Structure formats: C-alpha cells, structure tokens
Amino acid sequence: MENFEVTDWWRGSSPFELLIGVILSQKTNWKNVRKALERFKAKFRTVKDVAESPVEEIEKAIRPAG
C-alpha cells in the first residue's frame, strides 16, 4: 500500500460519499478524484441536493475527475 496514494480514504465517509467516490475513481487517478470529491461535497450535501440540481451543476462539480 505504501506505493499507492490512496490509504483509508473511505473512513468517515457516509455511504453517499463513498458511492460518489467509487464512481468517480473508475477512470481517473486519485488526485483528480480527490479534487472532484471536494468540489462535489461542498456543493451537494445530500442525495436530494443532487436530485434537485441541474445536470450542468453536477458536471461542473465533478469536472476535475475527467
């Protein structure tokens, strides 16, 4: 594990945050996922926040993930 940047990133995460992190990590590096997660969590606190937001706002928040 010492060769990988990701260590215990899921600790303290809600199931919602974990789900978003797993989805974002599928096709990009962890550095970009971290940026996208920070932006996403700052904008969307709940699933309801996401559901009520325009797709463009969600895309903007996760853009660093690629």
CHARMM-style PDB file with segment names, atoms N, HN, CA, C and O in Angstrom:
ATOM      1  N   MET     1       0.806  -1.201   0.000  1.00  0.00      PROA
ATOM      2  CA  MET     1       0.000   0.000   0.000  1.00  0.00      PROA
ATOM      3  C   MET     1       0.849   1.265   0.000  1.00  0.00      PROA
ATOM      4  O   MET     1       0.374   2.322  -0.416  1.00  0.00      PROA
ATOM      5  N   GLU     2       2.078   1.181   0.452  1.00  0.00      PROA
ATOM      6  HN  GLU     2       2.465   0.323   0.790  1.00  0.00      PROA
ATOM      7  CA  GLU     2       2.873   2.405   0.510  1.00  0.00      PROA
ATOM      8  C   GLU     2       3.182   2.973  -0.870  1.00  0.00      PROA
ATOM      9  O   GLU     2       3.563   4.139  -0.976  1.00  0.00      PROA
ATOM     10  N   ASN     3       3.029   2.185  -1.926  1.00  0.00      PROA
ATOM     11  HN  ASN     3       2.720   1.238  -1.840  1.00  0.00      PROA
ATOM     12  CA  ASN     3       3.250   2.673  -3.285  1.00  0.00      PROA
ATOM     13  C   ASN     3       2.040   3.391  -3.853  1.00  0.00      PROA
ATOM     14  O   ASN     3       2.119   3.994  -4.923  1.00  0.00      PROA
ATOM     15  N   PHE     4       0.927   3.331  -3.148  1.00  0.00      PROA
ATOM     16  HN  PHE     4       0.862   2.841  -2.279  1.00  0.00      PROA
ATOM     17  CA  PHE     4      -0.297   3.941  -3.632  1.00  0.00      PROA
ATOM     18  C   PHE     4      -0.632   5.162  -2.798  1.00  0.00      PROA
ATOM     19  O   PHE     4      -0.390   5.193  -1.591  1.00  0.00      PROA
ATOM     20  N   GLU     5      -1.187   6.155  -3.449  1.00  0.00      PROA
ATOM     21  HN  GLU     5      -1.384   6.129  -4.429  1.00  0.00      PROA
ATOM     22  CA  GLU     5      -1.549   7.390  -2.760  1.00  0.00      PROA
ATOM     23  C   GLU     5      -2.785   7.213  -1.882  1.00  0.00      PROA
ATOM     24  O   GLU     5      -2.914   7.893  -0.863  1.00  0.00      PROA
ATOM     25  N   VAL     6      -3.678   6.332  -2.248  1.00  0.00      PROA
ATOM     26  HN  VAL     6      -3.574   5.780  -3.076  1.00  0.00      PROA
ATOM     27  CA  VAL     6      -4.943   6.158  -1.541  1.00  0.00      PROA
ATOM     28  C   VAL     6      -4.759   5.250  -0.338  1.00  0.00      PROA
ATOM     29  O   VAL     6      -4.362   4.094  -0.484  1.00  0.00      PROA
ATOM     30  N   THR     7      -5.042   5.763   0.840  1.00  0.00      PROA
ATOM     31  HN  THR     7      -5.364   6.702   0.958  1.00  0.00      PROA
ATOM     32  CA  THR     7      -4.997   4.947   2.051  1.00  0.00      PROA
ATOM     33  C   THR     7      -6.156   5.350   2.945  1.00  0.00      PROA
ATOM     34  O   THR     7      -6.228   6.487   3.411  1.00  0.00      PROA
ATOM     35  N   ASP     8      -7.043   4.428   3.177  1.00  0.00      PROA
ATOM     36  HN  ASP     8      -6.984   3.504   2.798  1.00  0.00      PROA
ATOM     37  CA  ASP     8      -8.167   4.639   4.092  1.00  0.00      PROA
ATOM     38  C   ASP     8      -9.023   5.856   3.750  1.00  0.00      PROA
ATOM     39  O   ASP     8      -9.560   6.502   4.651  1.00  0.00      PROA
ATOM     40  N   TRP     9      -9.156   6.172   2.492  1.00  0.00      PROA
ATOM     41  HN  TRP     9      -8.720   5.648   1.760  1.00  0.00      PROA
ATOM     42  CA  TRP     9      -9.909   7.364   2.099  1.00  0.00      PROA
ATOM     43  C   TRP     9     -11.385   7.260   2.439  1.00  0.00      PROA
ATOM     44  O   TRP     9     -12.078   8.276   2.494  1.00  0.00      PROA
ATOM     45  N   TRP    10     -11.874   6.058   2.665  1.00  0.00      PROA
ATOM     46  HN  TRP    10     -11.312   5.233   2.620  1.00  0.00      PROA
ATOM     47  CA  TRP    10     -13.299   5.872   2.929  1.00  0.00      PROA
ATOM     48  C   TRP    10     -13.668   6.086   4.385  1.00  0.00      PROA
ATOM     49  O   TRP    10     -14.849   6.233   4.701  1.00  0.00      PROA
ATOM     50  N   ARG    11     -12.704   6.108   5.268  1.00  0.00      PROA
ATOM     51  HN  ARG    11     -11.745   5.989   5.011  1.00  0.00      PROA
ATOM     52  CA  ARG    11     -13.024   6.269   6.693  1.00  0.00      PROA
ATOM     53  C   ARG    11     -13.704   7.609   6.929  1.00  0.00      PROA
ATOM     54  O   ARG    11     -13.259   8.647   6.439  1.00  0.00      PROA
ATOM     55  N   GLY    12     -14.773   7.564   7.675  1.00  0.00      PROA
ATOM     56  HN  GLY    12     -15.134   6.720   8.072  1.00  0.00      PROA
ATOM     57  CA  GLY    12     -15.513   8.777   7.983  1.00  0.00      PROA
ATOM     58  C   GLY    12     -16.449   9.228   6.886  1.00  0.00      PROA
ATOM     59  O   GLY    12     -17.162  10.219   7.042  1.00  0.00      PROA
ATOM     60  N   SER    13     -16.454   8.516   5.785  1.00  0.00      PROA
ATOM     61  HN  SER    13     -15.874   7.711   5.658  1.00  0.00      PROA
ATOM     62  CA  SER    13     -17.336   8.881   4.682  1.00  0.00      PROA
ATOM     63  C   SER    13     -18.711   8.274   4.894  1.00  0.00      PROA
ATOM     64  O   SER    13     -18.853   7.167   5.412  1.00  0.00      PROA
ATOM     65  N   SER    14     -19.705   9.019   4.486  1.00  0.00      PROA
ATOM     66  HN  SER    14     -19.590   9.919   4.065  1.00  0.00      PROA
ATOM     67  CA  SER    14     -21.064   8.477   4.516  1.00  0.00      PROA
ATOM     68  C   SER    14     -21.205   7.499   3.349  1.00  0.00      PROA
ATOM     69  O   SER    14     -20.392   7.524   2.426  1.00  0.00      PROA
ATOM     70  N   PRO    15     -22.214   6.650   3.379  1.00  0.00      PROA
ATOM     71  CA  PRO    15     -22.435   5.760   2.231  1.00  0.00      PROA
ATOM     72  C   PRO    15     -22.588   6.543   0.925  1.00  0.00      PROA
ATOM     73  O   PRO    15     -22.132   6.094  -0.127  1.00  0.00      PROA
ATOM     74  N   PHE    16     -23.224   7.701   0.991  1.00  0.00      PROA
ATOM     75  HN  PHE    16     -23.595   8.066   1.845  1.00  0.00      PROA
ATOM     76  CA  PHE    16     -23.394   8.555  -0.187  1.00  0.00      PROA
ATOM     77  C   PHE    16     -22.039   9.026  -0.716  1.00  0.00      PROA
ATOM     78  O   PHE    16     -21.780   8.939  -1.917  1.00  0.00      PROA
ATOM     79  N   GLU    17     -21.175   9.522   0.170  1.00  0.00      PROA
ATOM     80  HN  GLU    17     -21.386   9.593   1.145  1.00  0.00      PROA
ATOM     81  CA  GLU    17     -19.842   9.972  -0.237  1.00  0.00      PROA
ATOM     82  C   GLU    17     -19.021   8.817  -0.797  1.00  0.00      PROA
ATOM     83  O   GLU    17     -18.302   8.980  -1.783  1.00  0.00      PROA
ATOM     84  N   LEU    18     -19.128   7.680  -0.183  1.00  0.00      PROA
ATOM     85  HN  LEU    18     -19.712   7.547   0.618  1.00  0.00      PROA
ATOM     86  CA  LEU    18     -18.408   6.500  -0.649  1.00  0.00      PROA
ATOM     87  C   LEU    18     -18.850   6.118  -2.054  1.00  0.00      PROA
ATOM     88  O   LEU    18     -18.019   5.826  -2.913  1.00  0.00      PROA
ATOM     89  N   LEU    19     -20.147   6.120  -2.286  1.00  0.00      PROA
ATOM     90  HN  LEU    19     -20.823   6.357  -1.588  1.00  0.00      PROA
ATOM     91  CA  LEU    19     -20.673   5.792  -3.612  1.00  0.00      PROA
ATOM     92  C   LEU    19     -20.146   6.756  -4.667  1.00  0.00      PROA
ATOM     93  O   LEU    19     -19.702   6.326  -5.731  1.00  0.00      PROA
ATOM     94  N   ILE    20     -20.191   8.036  -4.387  1.00  0.00      PROA
ATOM     95  HN  ILE    20     -20.552   8.385  -3.523  1.00  0.00      PROA
ATOM     96  CA  ILE    20     -19.706   9.033  -5.345  1.00  0.00      PROA
ATOM     97  C   ILE    20     -18.212   8.838  -5.593  1.00  0.00      PROA
ATOM     98  O   ILE    20     -17.763   8.904  -6.738  1.00  0.00      PROA
ATOM     99  N   GLY    21     -17.442   8.602  -4.541  1.00  0.00      PROA
ATOM    100  HN  GLY    21     -17.806   8.548  -3.612  1.00  0.00      PROA
ATOM    101  CA  GLY    21     -16.002   8.380  -4.691  1.00  0.00      PROA
ATOM    102  C   GLY    21     -15.683   7.164  -5.536  1.00  0.00      PROA
ATOM    103  O   GLY    21     -14.778   7.203  -6.370  1.00  0.00      PROA
ATOM    104  N   VAL    22     -16.418   6.089  -5.327  1.00  0.00      PROA
ATOM    105  HN  VAL    22     -17.153   6.057  -4.650  1.00  0.00      PROA
ATOM    106  CA  VAL    22     -16.190   4.868  -6.108  1.00  0.00      PROA
ATOM    107  C   VAL    22     -16.514   5.114  -7.574  1.00  0.00      PROA
ATOM    108  O   VAL    22     -15.762   4.696  -8.454  1.00  0.00      PROA
ATOM    109  N   ILE    23     -17.616   5.783  -7.839  1.00  0.00      PROA
ATOM    110  HN  ILE    23     -18.227   6.122  -7.124  1.00  0.00      PROA
ATOM    111  CA  ILE    23     -17.991   6.076  -9.227  1.00  0.00      PROA
ATOM    112  C   ILE    23     -16.936   6.954  -9.891  1.00  0.00      PROA
ATOM    113  O   ILE    23     -16.513   6.673 -11.013  1.00  0.00      PROA
ATOM    114  N   LEU    24     -16.512   8.003  -9.216  1.00  0.00      PROA
ATOM    115  HN  LEU    24     -16.855   8.231  -8.305  1.00  0.00      PROA
ATOM    116  CA  LEU    24     -15.541   8.924  -9.813  1.00  0.00      PROA
ATOM    117  C   LEU    24     -14.175   8.281 -10.020  1.00  0.00      PROA
ATOM    118  O   LEU    24     -13.437   8.682 -10.920  1.00  0.00      PROA
ATOM    119  N   SER    25     -13.832   7.308  -9.214  1.00  0.00      PROA
ATOM    120  HN  SER    25     -14.431   6.983  -8.483  1.00  0.00      PROA
ATOM    121  CA  SER    25     -12.491   6.714  -9.297  1.00  0.00      PROA
ATOM    122  C   SER    25     -12.352   5.679 -10.406  1.00  0.00      PROA
ATOM    123  O   SER    25     -11.261   5.142 -10.597  1.00  0.00      PROA
ATOM    124  N   GLN    26     -13.395   5.389 -11.127  1.00  0.00      PROA
ATOM    125  HN  GLN    26     -14.282   5.826 -10.972  1.00  0.00      PROA
ATOM    126  CA  GLN    26     -13.352   4.328 -12.126  1.00  0.00      PROA
ATOM    127  C   GLN    26     -12.403   4.605 -13.278  1.00  0.00      PROA
ATOM    128  O   GLN    26     -11.773   3.672 -13.777  1.00  0.00      PROA
ATOM    129  N   LYS    27     -12.276   5.834 -13.715  1.00  0.00      PROA
ATOM    130  HN  LYS    27     -12.788   6.592 -13.310  1.00  0.00      PROA
ATOM    131  CA  LYS    27     -11.475   6.098 -14.917  1.00  0.00      PROA
ATOM    132  C   LYS    27     -10.547   7.296 -14.771  1.00  0.00      PROA
ATOM    133  O   LYS    27     -10.293   8.009 -15.743  1.00  0.00      PROA
ATOM    134  N   THR    28     -10.042   7.519 -13.571  1.00  0.00      PROA
ATOM    135  HN  THR    28     -10.248   6.941 -12.782  1.00  0.00      PROA
ATOM    136  CA  THR    28      -9.123   8.636 -13.384  1.00  0.00      PROA
ATOM    137  C   THR    28      -8.214   8.350 -12.193  1.00  0.00      PROA
ATOM    138  O   THR    28      -8.412   7.372 -11.472  1.00  0.00      PROA
ATOM    139  N   ASN    29      -7.230   9.198 -11.993  1.00  0.00      PROA
ATOM    140  HN  ASN    29      -7.068   9.992 -12.578  1.00  0.00      PROA
ATOM    141  CA  ASN    29      -6.312   8.992 -10.871  1.00  0.00      PROA
ATOM    142  C   ASN    29      -6.886   9.608  -9.591  1.00  0.00      PROA
ATOM    143  O   ASN    29      -7.809  10.422  -9.626  1.00  0.00      PROA
ATOM    144  N   TRP    30      -6.316   9.198  -8.479  1.00  0.00      PROA
ATOM    145  HN  TRP    30      -5.566   8.537  -8.450  1.00  0.00      PROA
ATOM    146  CA  TRP    30      -6.847   9.617  -7.190  1.00  0.00      PROA
ATOM    147  C   TRP    30      -6.731  11.117  -6.976  1.00  0.00      PROA
ATOM    148  O   TRP    30      -7.602  11.713  -6.342  1.00  0.00      PROA
ATOM    149  N   LYS    31      -5.685  11.737  -7.486  1.00  0.00      PROA
ATOM    150  HN  LYS    31      -4.978  11.253  -8.001  1.00  0.00      PROA
ATOM    151  CA  LYS    31      -5.516  13.183  -7.332  1.00  0.00      PROA
ATOM    152  C   LYS    31      -6.724  13.923  -7.907  1.00  0.00      PROA
ATOM    153  O   LYS    31      -7.238  14.853  -7.284  1.00  0.00      PROA
ATOM    154  N   ASN    32      -7.171  13.519  -9.079  1.00  0.00      PROA
ATOM    155  HN  ASN    32      -6.754  12.764  -9.585  1.00  0.00      PROA
ATOM    156  CA  ASN    32      -8.330  14.153  -9.705  1.00  0.00      PROA
ATOM    157  C   ASN    32      -9.629  13.799  -8.986  1.00  0.00      PROA
ATOM    158  O   ASN    32     -10.526  14.635  -8.869  1.00  0.00      PROA
ATOM    159  N   VAL    33      -9.728  12.566  -8.509  1.00  0.00      PROA
ATOM    160  HN  VAL    33      -9.000  11.888  -8.604  1.00  0.00      PROA
ATOM    161  CA  VAL    33     -10.921  12.166  -7.747  1.00  0.00      PROA
ATOM    162  C   VAL    33     -11.031  13.012  -6.489  1.00  0.00      PROA
ATOM    163  O   VAL    33     -12.116  13.487  -6.152  1.00  0.00      PROA
ATOM    164  N   ARG    34      -9.938  13.201  -5.806  1.00  0.00      PROA
ATOM    165  HN  ARG    34      -9.056  12.816  -6.080  1.00  0.00      PROA
ATOM    166  CA  ARG    34      -9.948  13.998  -4.569  1.00  0.00      PROA
ATOM    167  C   ARG    34     -10.459  15.417  -4.841  1.00  0.00      PROA
ATOM    168  O   ARG    34     -11.292  15.930  -4.094  1.00  0.00      PROA
ATOM    169  N   LYS    35      -9.962  16.047  -5.907  1.00  0.00      PROA
ATOM    170  HN  LYS    35      -9.286  15.630  -6.514  1.00  0.00      PROA
ATOM    171  CA  LYS    35     -10.422  17.397  -6.260  1.00  0.00      PROA
ATOM    172  C   LYS    35     -11.918  17.403  -6.549  1.00  0.00      PROA
ATOM    173  O   LYS    35     -12.653  18.269  -6.075  1.00  0.00      PROA
ATOM    174  N   ALA    36     -12.354  16.425  -7.333  1.00  0.00      PROA
ATOM    175  HN  ALA    36     -11.757  15.722  -7.718  1.00  0.00      PROA
ATOM    176  CA  ALA    36     -13.773  16.352  -7.694  1.00  0.00      PROA
ATOM    177  C   ALA    36     -14.641  16.104  -6.463  1.00  0.00      PROA
ATOM    178  O   ALA    36     -15.703  16.711  -6.322  1.00  0.00      PROA
ATOM    179  N   LEU    37     -14.202  15.225  -5.581  1.00  0.00      PROA
ATOM    180  HN  LEU    37     -13.340  14.732  -5.695  1.00  0.00      PROA
ATOM    181  CA  LEU    37     -14.970  14.944  -4.363  1.00  0.00      PROA
ATOM    182  C   LEU    37     -15.088  16.179  -3.475  1.00  0.00      PROA
ATOM    183  O   LEU    37     -16.154  16.446  -2.920  1.00  0.00      PROA
ATOM    184  N   GLU    38     -14.015  16.921  -3.342  1.00  0.00      PROA
ATOM    185  HN  GLU    38     -13.149  16.704  -3.793  1.00  0.00      PROA
ATOM    186  CA  GLU    38     -14.051  18.128  -2.520  1.00  0.00      PROA
ATOM    187  C   GLU    38     -15.059  19.124  -3.078  1.00  0.00      PROA
ATOM    188  O   GLU    38     -15.845  19.710  -2.333  1.00  0.00      PROA
ATOM    189  N   ARG    39     -15.029  19.309  -4.385  1.00  0.00      PROA
ATOM    190  HN  ARG    39     -14.390  18.834  -4.990  1.00  0.00      PROA
ATOM    191  CA  ARG    39     -15.972  20.235  -5.024  1.00  0.00      PROA
ATOM    192  C   ARG    39     -17.402  19.723  -4.910  1.00  0.00      PROA
ATOM    193  O   ARG    39     -18.327  20.486  -4.630  1.00  0.00      PROA
ATOM    194  N   PHE    40     -17.572  18.427  -5.129  1.00  0.00      PROA
ATOM    195  HN  PHE    40     -16.821  17.807  -5.356  1.00  0.00      PROA
ATOM    196  CA  PHE    40     -18.902  17.824  -5.073  1.00  0.00      PROA
ATOM    197  C   PHE    40     -19.500  17.954  -3.673  1.00  0.00      PROA
ATOM    198  O   PHE    40     -20.653  18.358  -3.522  1.00  0.00      PROA
ATOM    199  N   LYS    41     -18.711  17.609  -2.649  1.00  0.00      PROA
ATOM    200  HN  LYS    41     -17.775  17.281  -2.772  1.00  0.00      PROA
ATOM    201  CA  LYS    41     -19.208  17.661  -1.271  1.00  0.00      PROA
ATOM    202  C   LYS    41     -19.502  19.089  -0.819  1.00  0.00      PROA
ATOM    203  O   LYS    41     -20.391  19.306   0.004  1.00  0.00      PROA
ATOM    204  N   ALA    42     -18.769  20.058  -1.346  1.00  0.00      PROA
ATOM    205  HN  ALA    42     -18.046  19.882  -2.014  1.00  0.00      PROA
ATOM    206  CA  ALA    42     -19.029  21.450  -0.991  1.00  0.00      PROA
ATOM    207  C   ALA    42     -20.366  21.927  -1.559  1.00  0.00      PROA
ATOM    208  O   ALA    42     -21.034  22.776  -0.968  1.00  0.00      PROA
ATOM    209  N   LYS    43     -20.737  21.384  -2.682  1.00  0.00      PROA
ATOM    210  HN  LYS    43     -20.194  20.695  -3.162  1.00  0.00      PROA
ATOM    211  CA  LYS    43     -21.962  21.817  -3.366  1.00  0.00      PROA
ATOM    212  C   LYS    43     -23.178  20.966  -3.006  1.00  0.00      PROA
ATOM    213  O   LYS    43     -24.281  21.492  -2.858  1.00  0.00      PROA
ATOM    214  N   PHE    44     -22.984  19.667  -2.867  1.00  0.00      PROA
ATOM    215  HN  PHE    44     -22.088  19.240  -2.988  1.00  0.00      PROA
ATOM    216  CA  PHE    44     -24.095  18.737  -2.671  1.00  0.00      PROA
ATOM    217  C   PHE    44     -23.909  17.962  -1.367  1.00  0.00      PROA
ATOM    218  O   PHE    44     -23.025  17.111  -1.263  1.00  0.00      PROA
ATOM    219  N   ARG    45     -24.730  18.256  -0.394  1.00  0.00      PROA
ATOM    220  HN  ARG    45     -25.448  18.948  -0.478  1.00  0.00      PROA
ATOM    221  CA  ARG    45     -24.626  17.594   0.910  1.00  0.00      PROA
ATOM    222  C   ARG    45     -25.467  16.322   0.991  1.00  0.00      PROA
ATOM    223  O   ARG    45     -25.169  15.421   1.775  1.00  0.00      PROA
ATOM    224  N   THR    46     -26.516  16.256   0.178  1.00  0.00      PROA
ATOM    225  HN  THR    46     -26.758  16.988  -0.460  1.00  0.00      PROA
ATOM    226  CA  THR    46     -27.433  15.118   0.244  1.00  0.00      PROA
ATOM    227  C   THR    46     -27.804  14.648  -1.159  1.00  0.00      PROA
ATOM    228  O   THR    46     -27.559  15.340  -2.148  1.00  0.00      PROA
ATOM    229  N   VAL    47     -28.391  13.474  -1.223  1.00  0.00      PROA
ATOM    230  HN  VAL    47     -28.591  12.913  -0.419  1.00  0.00      PROA
ATOM    231  CA  VAL    47     -28.894  12.959  -2.495  1.00  0.00      PROA
ATOM    232  C   VAL    47     -29.965  13.904  -3.033  1.00  0.00      PROA
ATOM    233  O   VAL    47     -30.064  14.115  -4.242  1.00  0.00      PROA
ATOM    234  N   LYS    48     -30.753  14.463  -2.146  1.00  0.00      PROA
ATOM    235  HN  LYS    48     -30.673  14.291  -1.164  1.00  0.00      PROA
ATOM    236  CA  LYS    48     -31.794  15.415  -2.559  1.00  0.00      PROA
ATOM    237  C   LYS    48     -31.173  16.631  -3.243  1.00  0.00      PROA
ATOM    238  O   LYS    48     -31.701  17.109  -4.247  1.00  0.00      PROA
ATOM    239  N   ASP    49     -30.059  17.138  -2.710  1.00  0.00      PROA
ATOM    240  HN  ASP    49     -29.631  16.750  -1.894  1.00  0.00      PROA
ATOM    241  CA  ASP    49     -29.366  18.260  -3.346  1.00  0.00      PROA
ATOM    242  C   ASP    49     -28.994  17.920  -4.783  1.00  0.00      PROA
ATOM    243  O   ASP    49     -29.156  18.742  -5.685  1.00  0.00      PROA
ATOM    244  N   VAL    50     -28.500  16.717  -4.989  1.00  0.00      PROA
ATOM    245  HN  VAL    50     -28.369  16.049  -4.256  1.00  0.00      PROA
ATOM    246  CA  VAL    50     -28.112  16.281  -6.335  1.00  0.00      PROA
ATOM    247  C   VAL    50     -29.348  16.174  -7.219  1.00  0.00      PROA
ATOM    248  O   VAL    50     -29.350  16.657  -8.351  1.00  0.00      PROA
ATOM    249  N   ALA    51     -30.392  15.548  -6.706  1.00  0.00      PROA
ATOM    250  HN  ALA    51     -30.390  15.156  -5.786  1.00  0.00      PROA
ATOM    251  CA  ALA    51     -31.612  15.329  -7.486  1.00  0.00      PROA
ATOM    252  C   ALA    51     -32.263  16.637  -7.918  1.00  0.00      PROA
ATOM    253  O   ALA    51     -32.882  16.704  -8.980  1.00  0.00      PROA
ATOM    254  N   GLU    52     -32.125  17.668  -7.105  1.00  0.00      PROA
ATOM    255  HN  GLU    52     -31.622  17.613  -6.243  1.00  0.00      PROA
ATOM    256  CA  GLU    52     -32.770  18.946  -7.399  1.00  0.00      PROA
ATOM    257  C   GLU    52     -31.878  19.907  -8.181  1.00  0.00      PROA
ATOM    258  O   GLU    52     -32.285  21.036  -8.456  1.00  0.00      PROA
ATOM    259  N   SER    53     -30.690  19.486  -8.538  1.00  0.00      PROA
ATOM    260  HN  SER    53     -30.359  18.569  -8.315  1.00  0.00      PROA
ATOM    261  CA  SER    53     -29.746  20.357  -9.235  1.00  0.00      PROA
ATOM    262  C   SER    53     -29.735  20.083 -10.730  1.00  0.00      PROA
ATOM    263  O   SER    53     -29.940  18.949 -11.164  1.00  0.00      PROA
ATOM    264  N   PRO    54     -29.494  21.125 -11.510  1.00  0.00      PROA
ATOM    265  CA  PRO    54     -29.338  20.908 -12.951  1.00  0.00      PROA
ATOM    266  C   PRO    54     -28.105  20.039 -13.220  1.00  0.00      PROA
ATOM    267  O   PRO    54     -27.114  20.108 -12.493  1.00  0.00      PROA
ATOM    268  N   VAL    55     -28.179  19.244 -14.246  1.00  0.00      PROA
ATOM    269  HN  VAL    55     -28.984  19.188 -14.837  1.00  0.00      PROA
ATOM    270  CA  VAL    55     -27.066  18.364 -14.614  1.00  0.00      PROA
ATOM    271  C   VAL    55     -25.784  19.167 -14.812  1.00  0.00      PROA
ATOM    272  O   VAL    55     -24.698  18.697 -14.477  1.00  0.00      PROA
ATOM    273  N   GLU    56     -25.905  20.357 -15.346  1.00  0.00      PROA
ATOM    274  HN  GLU    56     -26.788  20.739 -15.618  1.00  0.00      PROA
ATOM    275  CA  GLU    56     -24.726  21.193 -15.596  1.00  0.00      PROA
ATOM    276  C   GLU    56     -23.969  21.513 -14.308  1.00  0.00      PROA
ATOM    277  O   GLU    56     -22.740  21.580 -14.319  1.00  0.00      PROA
ATOM    278  N   GLU    57     -24.677  21.709 -13.208  1.00  0.00      PROA
ATOM    279  HN  GLU    57     -25.676  21.655 -13.198  1.00  0.00      PROA
ATOM    280  CA  GLU    57     -24.014  21.984 -11.926  1.00  0.00      PROA
ATOM    281  C   GLU    57     -23.262  20.759 -11.419  1.00  0.00      PROA
ATOM    282  O   GLU    57     -22.169  20.879 -10.866  1.00  0.00      PROA
ATOM    283  N   ILE    58     -23.845  19.595 -11.607  1.00  0.00      PROA
ATOM    284  HN  ILE    58     -24.734  19.497 -12.056  1.00  0.00      PROA
ATOM    285  CA  ILE    58     -23.188  18.351 -11.198  1.00  0.00      PROA
ATOM    286  C   ILE    58     -21.943  18.130 -12.045  1.00  0.00      PROA
ATOM    287  O   ILE    58     -20.881  17.788 -11.524  1.00  0.00      PROA
ATOM    288  N   GLU    59     -22.076  18.325 -13.354  1.00  0.00      PROA
ATOM    289  HN  GLU    59     -22.938  18.603 -13.778  1.00  0.00      PROA
ATOM    290  CA  GLU    59     -20.929  18.168 -14.258  1.00  0.00      PROA
ATOM    291  C   GLU    59     -19.797  19.112 -13.876  1.00  0.00      PROA
ATOM    292  O   GLU    59     -18.630  18.720 -13.876  1.00  0.00      PROA
ATOM    293  N   LYS    60     -20.137  20.348 -13.553  1.00  0.00      PROA
ATOM    294  HN  LYS    60     -21.085  20.667 -13.552  1.00  0.00      PROA
ATOM    295  CA  LYS    60     -19.123  21.331 -13.171  1.00  0.00      PROA
ATOM    296  C   LYS    60     -18.387  20.897 -11.902  1.00  0.00      PROA
ATOM    297  O   LYS    60     -17.169  21.045 -11.799  1.00  0.00      PROA
ATOM    298  N   ALA    61     -19.137  20.362 -10.942  1.00  0.00      PROA
ATOM    299  HN  ALA    61     -20.126  20.242 -11.026  1.00  0.00      PROA
ATOM    300  CA  ALA    61     -18.535  19.941  -9.674  1.00  0.00      PROA
ATOM    301  C   ALA    61     -17.562  18.781  -9.853  1.00  0.00      PROA
ATOM    302  O   ALA    61     -16.524  18.737  -9.192  1.00  0.00      PROA
ATOM    303  N   ILE    62     -17.885  17.845 -10.738  1.00  0.00      PROA
ATOM    304  HN  ILE    62     -18.728  17.881 -11.275  1.00  0.00      PROA
ATOM    305  CA  ILE    62     -17.043  16.649 -10.889  1.00  0.00      PROA
ATOM    306  C   ILE    62     -16.064  16.745 -12.057  1.00  0.00      PROA
ATOM    307  O   ILE    62     -15.348  15.783 -12.337  1.00  0.00      PROA
ATOM    308  N   ARG    63     -16.021  17.867 -12.730  1.00  0.00      PROA
ATOM    309  HN  ARG    63     -16.603  18.649 -12.503  1.00  0.00      PROA
ATOM    310  CA  ARG    63     -15.150  18.037 -13.897  1.00  0.00      PROA
ATOM    311  C   ARG    63     -13.689  17.641 -13.643  1.00  0.00      PROA
ATOM    312  O   ARG    63     -13.078  17.058 -14.539  1.00  0.00      PROA
ATOM    313  N   PRO    64     -13.097  17.923 -12.478  1.00  0.00      PROA
ATOM    314  CA  PRO    64     -11.700  17.523 -12.269  1.00  0.00      PROA
ATOM    315  C   PRO    64     -11.455  16.016 -12.417  1.00  0.00      PROA
ATOM    316  O   PRO    64     -10.326  15.592 -12.666  1.00  0.00      PROA
ATOM    317  N   ALA    65     -12.506  15.215 -12.264  1.00  0.00      PROA
ATOM    318  HN  ALA    65     -13.423  15.559 -12.061  1.00  0.00      PROA
ATOM    319  CA  ALA    65     -12.337  13.760 -12.398  1.00  0.00      PROA
ATOM    320  C   ALA    65     -12.206  13.334 -13.857  1.00  0.00      PROA
ATOM    321  O   ALA    65     -11.851  12.191 -14.142  1.00  0.00      PROA
ATOM    322  N   GLY    66     -12.488  14.235 -14.766  1.00  0.00      PROA
ATOM    323  HN  GLY    66     -12.777  15.164 -14.535  1.00  0.00      PROA
ATOM    324  CA  GLY    66     -12.312  13.916 -16.187  1.00  0.00      PROA
ATOM    325  C   GLY    66     -13.519  13.635 -16.951  1.00  0.00      PROA
ATOM    326  OT1 GLY    66     -13.442  13.360 -18.148  1.00  0.00      PROA
TER     327      GLY     66
END
